[in-house]
mmCIF file of C-alpha atoms in Angstrom:
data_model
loop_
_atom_site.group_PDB
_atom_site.id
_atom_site.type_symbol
_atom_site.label_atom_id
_atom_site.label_comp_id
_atom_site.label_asym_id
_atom_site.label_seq_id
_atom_site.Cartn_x
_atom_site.Cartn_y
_atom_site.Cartn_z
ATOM 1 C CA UNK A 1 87.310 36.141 169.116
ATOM 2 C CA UNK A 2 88.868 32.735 168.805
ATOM 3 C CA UNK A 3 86.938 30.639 169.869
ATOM 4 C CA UNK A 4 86.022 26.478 170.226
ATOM 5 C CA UNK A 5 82.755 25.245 169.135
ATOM 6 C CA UNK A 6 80.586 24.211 171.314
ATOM 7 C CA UNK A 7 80.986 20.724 170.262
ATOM 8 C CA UNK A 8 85.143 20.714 171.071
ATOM 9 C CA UNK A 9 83.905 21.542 174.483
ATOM 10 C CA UNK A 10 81.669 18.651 175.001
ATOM 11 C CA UNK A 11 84.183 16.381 173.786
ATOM 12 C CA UNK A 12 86.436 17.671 176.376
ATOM 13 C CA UNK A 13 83.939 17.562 179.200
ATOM 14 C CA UNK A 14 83.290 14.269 178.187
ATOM 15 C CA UNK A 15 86.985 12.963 177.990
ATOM 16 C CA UNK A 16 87.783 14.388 181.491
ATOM 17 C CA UNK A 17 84.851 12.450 182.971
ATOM 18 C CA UNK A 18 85.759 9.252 181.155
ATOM 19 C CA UNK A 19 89.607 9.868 182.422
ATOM 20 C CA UNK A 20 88.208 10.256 186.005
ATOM 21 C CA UNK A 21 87.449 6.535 186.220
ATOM 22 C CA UNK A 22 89.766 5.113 183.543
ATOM 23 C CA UNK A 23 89.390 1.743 184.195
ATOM 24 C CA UNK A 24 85.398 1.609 183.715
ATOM 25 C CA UNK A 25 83.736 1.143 180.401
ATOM 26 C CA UNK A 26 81.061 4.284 180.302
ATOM 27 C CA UNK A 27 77.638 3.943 178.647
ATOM 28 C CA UNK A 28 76.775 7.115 176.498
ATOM 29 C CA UNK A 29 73.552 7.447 177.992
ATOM 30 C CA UNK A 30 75.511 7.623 181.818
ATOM 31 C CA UNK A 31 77.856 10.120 180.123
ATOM 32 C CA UNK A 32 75.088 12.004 178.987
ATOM 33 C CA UNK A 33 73.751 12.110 182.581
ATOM 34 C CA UNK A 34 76.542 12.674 184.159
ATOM 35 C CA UNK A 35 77.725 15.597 182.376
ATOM 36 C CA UNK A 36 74.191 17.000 181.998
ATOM 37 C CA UNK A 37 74.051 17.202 177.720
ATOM 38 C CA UNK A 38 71.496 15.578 175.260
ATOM 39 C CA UNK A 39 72.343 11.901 174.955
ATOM 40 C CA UNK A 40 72.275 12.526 171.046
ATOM 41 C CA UNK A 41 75.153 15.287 171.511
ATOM 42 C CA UNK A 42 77.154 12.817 173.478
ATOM 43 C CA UNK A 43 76.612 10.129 171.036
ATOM 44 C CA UNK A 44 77.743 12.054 168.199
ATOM 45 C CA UNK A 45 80.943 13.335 169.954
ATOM 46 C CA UNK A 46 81.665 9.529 171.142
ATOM 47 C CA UNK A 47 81.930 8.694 167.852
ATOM 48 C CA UNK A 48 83.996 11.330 166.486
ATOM 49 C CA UNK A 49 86.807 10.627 169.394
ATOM 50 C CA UNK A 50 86.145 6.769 168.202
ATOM 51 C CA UNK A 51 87.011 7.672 164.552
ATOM 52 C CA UNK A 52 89.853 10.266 165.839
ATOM 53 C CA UNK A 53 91.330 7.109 167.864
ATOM 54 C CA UNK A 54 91.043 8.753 171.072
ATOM 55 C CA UNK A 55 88.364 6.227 172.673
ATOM 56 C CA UNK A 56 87.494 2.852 172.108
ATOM 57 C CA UNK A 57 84.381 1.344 172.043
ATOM 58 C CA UNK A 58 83.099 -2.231 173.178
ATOM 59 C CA UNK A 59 79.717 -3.451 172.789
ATOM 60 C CA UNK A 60 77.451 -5.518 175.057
ATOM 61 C CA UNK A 61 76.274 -5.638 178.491
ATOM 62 C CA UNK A 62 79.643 -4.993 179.467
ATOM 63 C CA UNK A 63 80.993 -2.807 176.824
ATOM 64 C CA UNK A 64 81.216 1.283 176.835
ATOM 65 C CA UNK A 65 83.543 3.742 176.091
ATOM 66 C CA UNK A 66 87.238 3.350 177.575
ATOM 67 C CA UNK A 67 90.133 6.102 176.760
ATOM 68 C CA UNK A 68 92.324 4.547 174.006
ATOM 69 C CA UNK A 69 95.825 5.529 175.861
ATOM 70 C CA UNK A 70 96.367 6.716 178.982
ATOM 71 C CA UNK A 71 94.695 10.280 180.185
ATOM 72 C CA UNK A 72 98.322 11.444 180.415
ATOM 73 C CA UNK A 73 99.180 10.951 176.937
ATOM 74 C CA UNK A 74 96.322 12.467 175.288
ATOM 75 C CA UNK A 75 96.242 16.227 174.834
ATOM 76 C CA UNK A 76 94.003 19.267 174.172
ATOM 77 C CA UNK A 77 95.281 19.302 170.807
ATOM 78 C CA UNK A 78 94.376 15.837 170.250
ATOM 79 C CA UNK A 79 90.756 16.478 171.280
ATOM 80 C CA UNK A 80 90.385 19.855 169.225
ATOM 81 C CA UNK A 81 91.747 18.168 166.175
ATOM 82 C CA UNK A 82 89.213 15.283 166.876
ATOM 83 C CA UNK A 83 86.034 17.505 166.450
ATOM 84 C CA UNK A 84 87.293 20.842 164.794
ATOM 85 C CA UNK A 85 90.280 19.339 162.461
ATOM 86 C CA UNK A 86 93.915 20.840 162.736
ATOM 87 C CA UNK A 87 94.709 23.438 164.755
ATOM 88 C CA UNK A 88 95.394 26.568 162.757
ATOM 89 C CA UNK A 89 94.826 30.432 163.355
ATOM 90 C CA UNK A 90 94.345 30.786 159.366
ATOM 91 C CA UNK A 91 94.016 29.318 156.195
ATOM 92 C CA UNK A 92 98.488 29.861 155.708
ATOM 93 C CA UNK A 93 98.911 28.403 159.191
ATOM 94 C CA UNK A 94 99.130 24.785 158.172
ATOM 95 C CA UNK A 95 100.552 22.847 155.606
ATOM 96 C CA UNK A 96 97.641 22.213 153.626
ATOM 97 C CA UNK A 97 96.326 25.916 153.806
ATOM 98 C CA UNK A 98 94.727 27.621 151.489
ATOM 99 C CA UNK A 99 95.107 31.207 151.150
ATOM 100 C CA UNK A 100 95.855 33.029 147.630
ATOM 101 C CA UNK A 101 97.234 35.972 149.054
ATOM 102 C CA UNK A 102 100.100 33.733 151.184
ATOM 103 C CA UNK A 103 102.872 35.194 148.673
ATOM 104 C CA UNK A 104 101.705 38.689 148.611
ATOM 105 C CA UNK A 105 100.503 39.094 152.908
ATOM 106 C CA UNK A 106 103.627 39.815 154.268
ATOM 107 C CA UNK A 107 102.140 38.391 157.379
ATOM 108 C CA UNK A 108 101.926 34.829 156.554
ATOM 109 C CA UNK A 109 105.493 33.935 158.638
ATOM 110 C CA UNK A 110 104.452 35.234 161.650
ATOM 111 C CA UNK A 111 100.826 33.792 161.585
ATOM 112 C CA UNK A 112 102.464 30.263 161.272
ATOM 113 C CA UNK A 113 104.520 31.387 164.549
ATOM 114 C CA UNK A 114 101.641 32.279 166.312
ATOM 115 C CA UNK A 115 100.132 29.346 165.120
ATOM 116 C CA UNK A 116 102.852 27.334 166.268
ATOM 117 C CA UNK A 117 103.186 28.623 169.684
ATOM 118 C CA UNK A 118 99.042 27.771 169.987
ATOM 119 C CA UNK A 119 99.968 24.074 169.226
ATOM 120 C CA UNK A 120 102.573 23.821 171.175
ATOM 121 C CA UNK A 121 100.756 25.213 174.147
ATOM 122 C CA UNK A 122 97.579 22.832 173.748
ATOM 123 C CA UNK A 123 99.679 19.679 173.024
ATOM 124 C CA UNK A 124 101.277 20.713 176.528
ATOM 125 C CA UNK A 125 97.738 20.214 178.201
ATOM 126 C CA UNK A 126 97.111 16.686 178.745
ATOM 127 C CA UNK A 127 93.766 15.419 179.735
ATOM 128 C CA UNK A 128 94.939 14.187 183.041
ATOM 129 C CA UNK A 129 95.173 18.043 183.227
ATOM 130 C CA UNK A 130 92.084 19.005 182.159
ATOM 131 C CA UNK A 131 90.378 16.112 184.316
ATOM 132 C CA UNK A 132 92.083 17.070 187.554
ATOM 133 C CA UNK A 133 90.246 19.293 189.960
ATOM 134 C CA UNK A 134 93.487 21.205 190.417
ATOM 135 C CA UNK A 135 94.028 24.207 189.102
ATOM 136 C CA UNK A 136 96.026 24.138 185.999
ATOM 137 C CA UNK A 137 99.418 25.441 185.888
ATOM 138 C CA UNK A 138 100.698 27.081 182.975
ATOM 139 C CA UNK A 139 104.432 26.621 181.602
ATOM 140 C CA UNK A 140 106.628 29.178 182.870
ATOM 141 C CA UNK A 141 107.640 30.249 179.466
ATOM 142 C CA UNK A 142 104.745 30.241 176.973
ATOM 143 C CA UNK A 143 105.993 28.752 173.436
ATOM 144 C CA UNK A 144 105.440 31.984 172.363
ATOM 145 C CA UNK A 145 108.888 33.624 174.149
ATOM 146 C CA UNK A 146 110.891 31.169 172.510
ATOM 147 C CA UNK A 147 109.918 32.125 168.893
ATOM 148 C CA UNK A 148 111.819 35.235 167.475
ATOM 149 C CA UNK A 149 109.768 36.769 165.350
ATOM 150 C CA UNK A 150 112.824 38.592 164.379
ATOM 151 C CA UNK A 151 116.567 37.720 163.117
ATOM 152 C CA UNK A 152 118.732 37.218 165.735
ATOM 153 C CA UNK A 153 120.694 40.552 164.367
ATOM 154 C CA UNK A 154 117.492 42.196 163.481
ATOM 155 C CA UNK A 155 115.476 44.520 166.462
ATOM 156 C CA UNK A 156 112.229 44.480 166.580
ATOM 157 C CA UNK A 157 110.035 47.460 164.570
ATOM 158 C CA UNK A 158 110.785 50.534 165.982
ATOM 159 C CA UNK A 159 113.977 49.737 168.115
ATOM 160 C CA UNK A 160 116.995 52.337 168.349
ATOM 161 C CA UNK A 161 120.662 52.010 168.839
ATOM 162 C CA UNK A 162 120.189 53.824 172.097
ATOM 163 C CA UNK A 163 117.266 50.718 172.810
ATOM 164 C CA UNK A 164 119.935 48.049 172.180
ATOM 165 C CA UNK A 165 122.518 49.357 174.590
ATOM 166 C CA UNK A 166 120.301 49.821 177.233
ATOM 167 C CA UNK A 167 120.741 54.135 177.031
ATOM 168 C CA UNK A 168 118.368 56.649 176.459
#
């Protein structure tokens, strides 16, 4: 299963209540409250969206925890890569990976497609989104579509002449 940690969820949870009144400074012990987690959770994953430049911090009687840019220019991708570090389906998926069997998988390509089409998708998903109480729409075409995983003169595995041309 891919899945977030538990952590990227928090910081999300906790972004989308800070976006919901952008233009308060938010103590991390009201966050805490508010979103119902351990004050020390909340403080930890302040300070990792602090260090990822996604918040900004004041301190004082009337400092807090503001959004760094606006709710609308700050995506999912952005908060993932905050807590968890790139966004990657495996070790040959970014630039940086590494896998010793990259030149030998014969699946490597299409990982970094998939890969891609994840990114795109979550850097599509702003927090405004994820703070709104409206259900979220998804793009009519998912990156995915857009990506041949093919040549443009190649079919895909297992196509005919008769699949090209429509008969059968």
């Amino acid at each position: 299963m891919l899945k977030l940690s538990k952590m990227t969820d928090y910081a999300a949870v906790v972004m989308a209540r800070i976006a919901r009144e952008p233009d308060s400074a938010h103590a991390a012990i009201d966050l805490a409250e508010s979103v119902q987690l351990p004050h020390p959770t909340v403080s930890k994953t302040l300070k990792a969206l602090v260090r990822a430049g996604l918040l900004e911090s004041r301190r004082g009687a009337l400092g807090g925890y503001r959004l760094a840019r606006p709710a609308s220019q700050i995506t999912a991708s952005d908060i993932i890569s905050a807590i968890e570090g790139p966004v990657a389906v495996t070790e040959c998926s970014h630039a940086d990976g590494d896998c010793e069997l990259v030149n030998t998988c014969g699946v490597a390509d299409n990982w970094q497609r998939v890969s891609y089409a994840i990114s795109e998708l979550l850097g599509s998903v702003t927090l405004a989104h994820l703070a709104s109480s409206a259900p979220l729409r998804m793009p009519v075409q998912l990156p995915i579509q857009a990506i041949s995983l093919y040549g443009d003169d190649e079919p895909p595995p297992m196509a005919t002449a008769a699949d090209s041309t429509g008969k059968r």
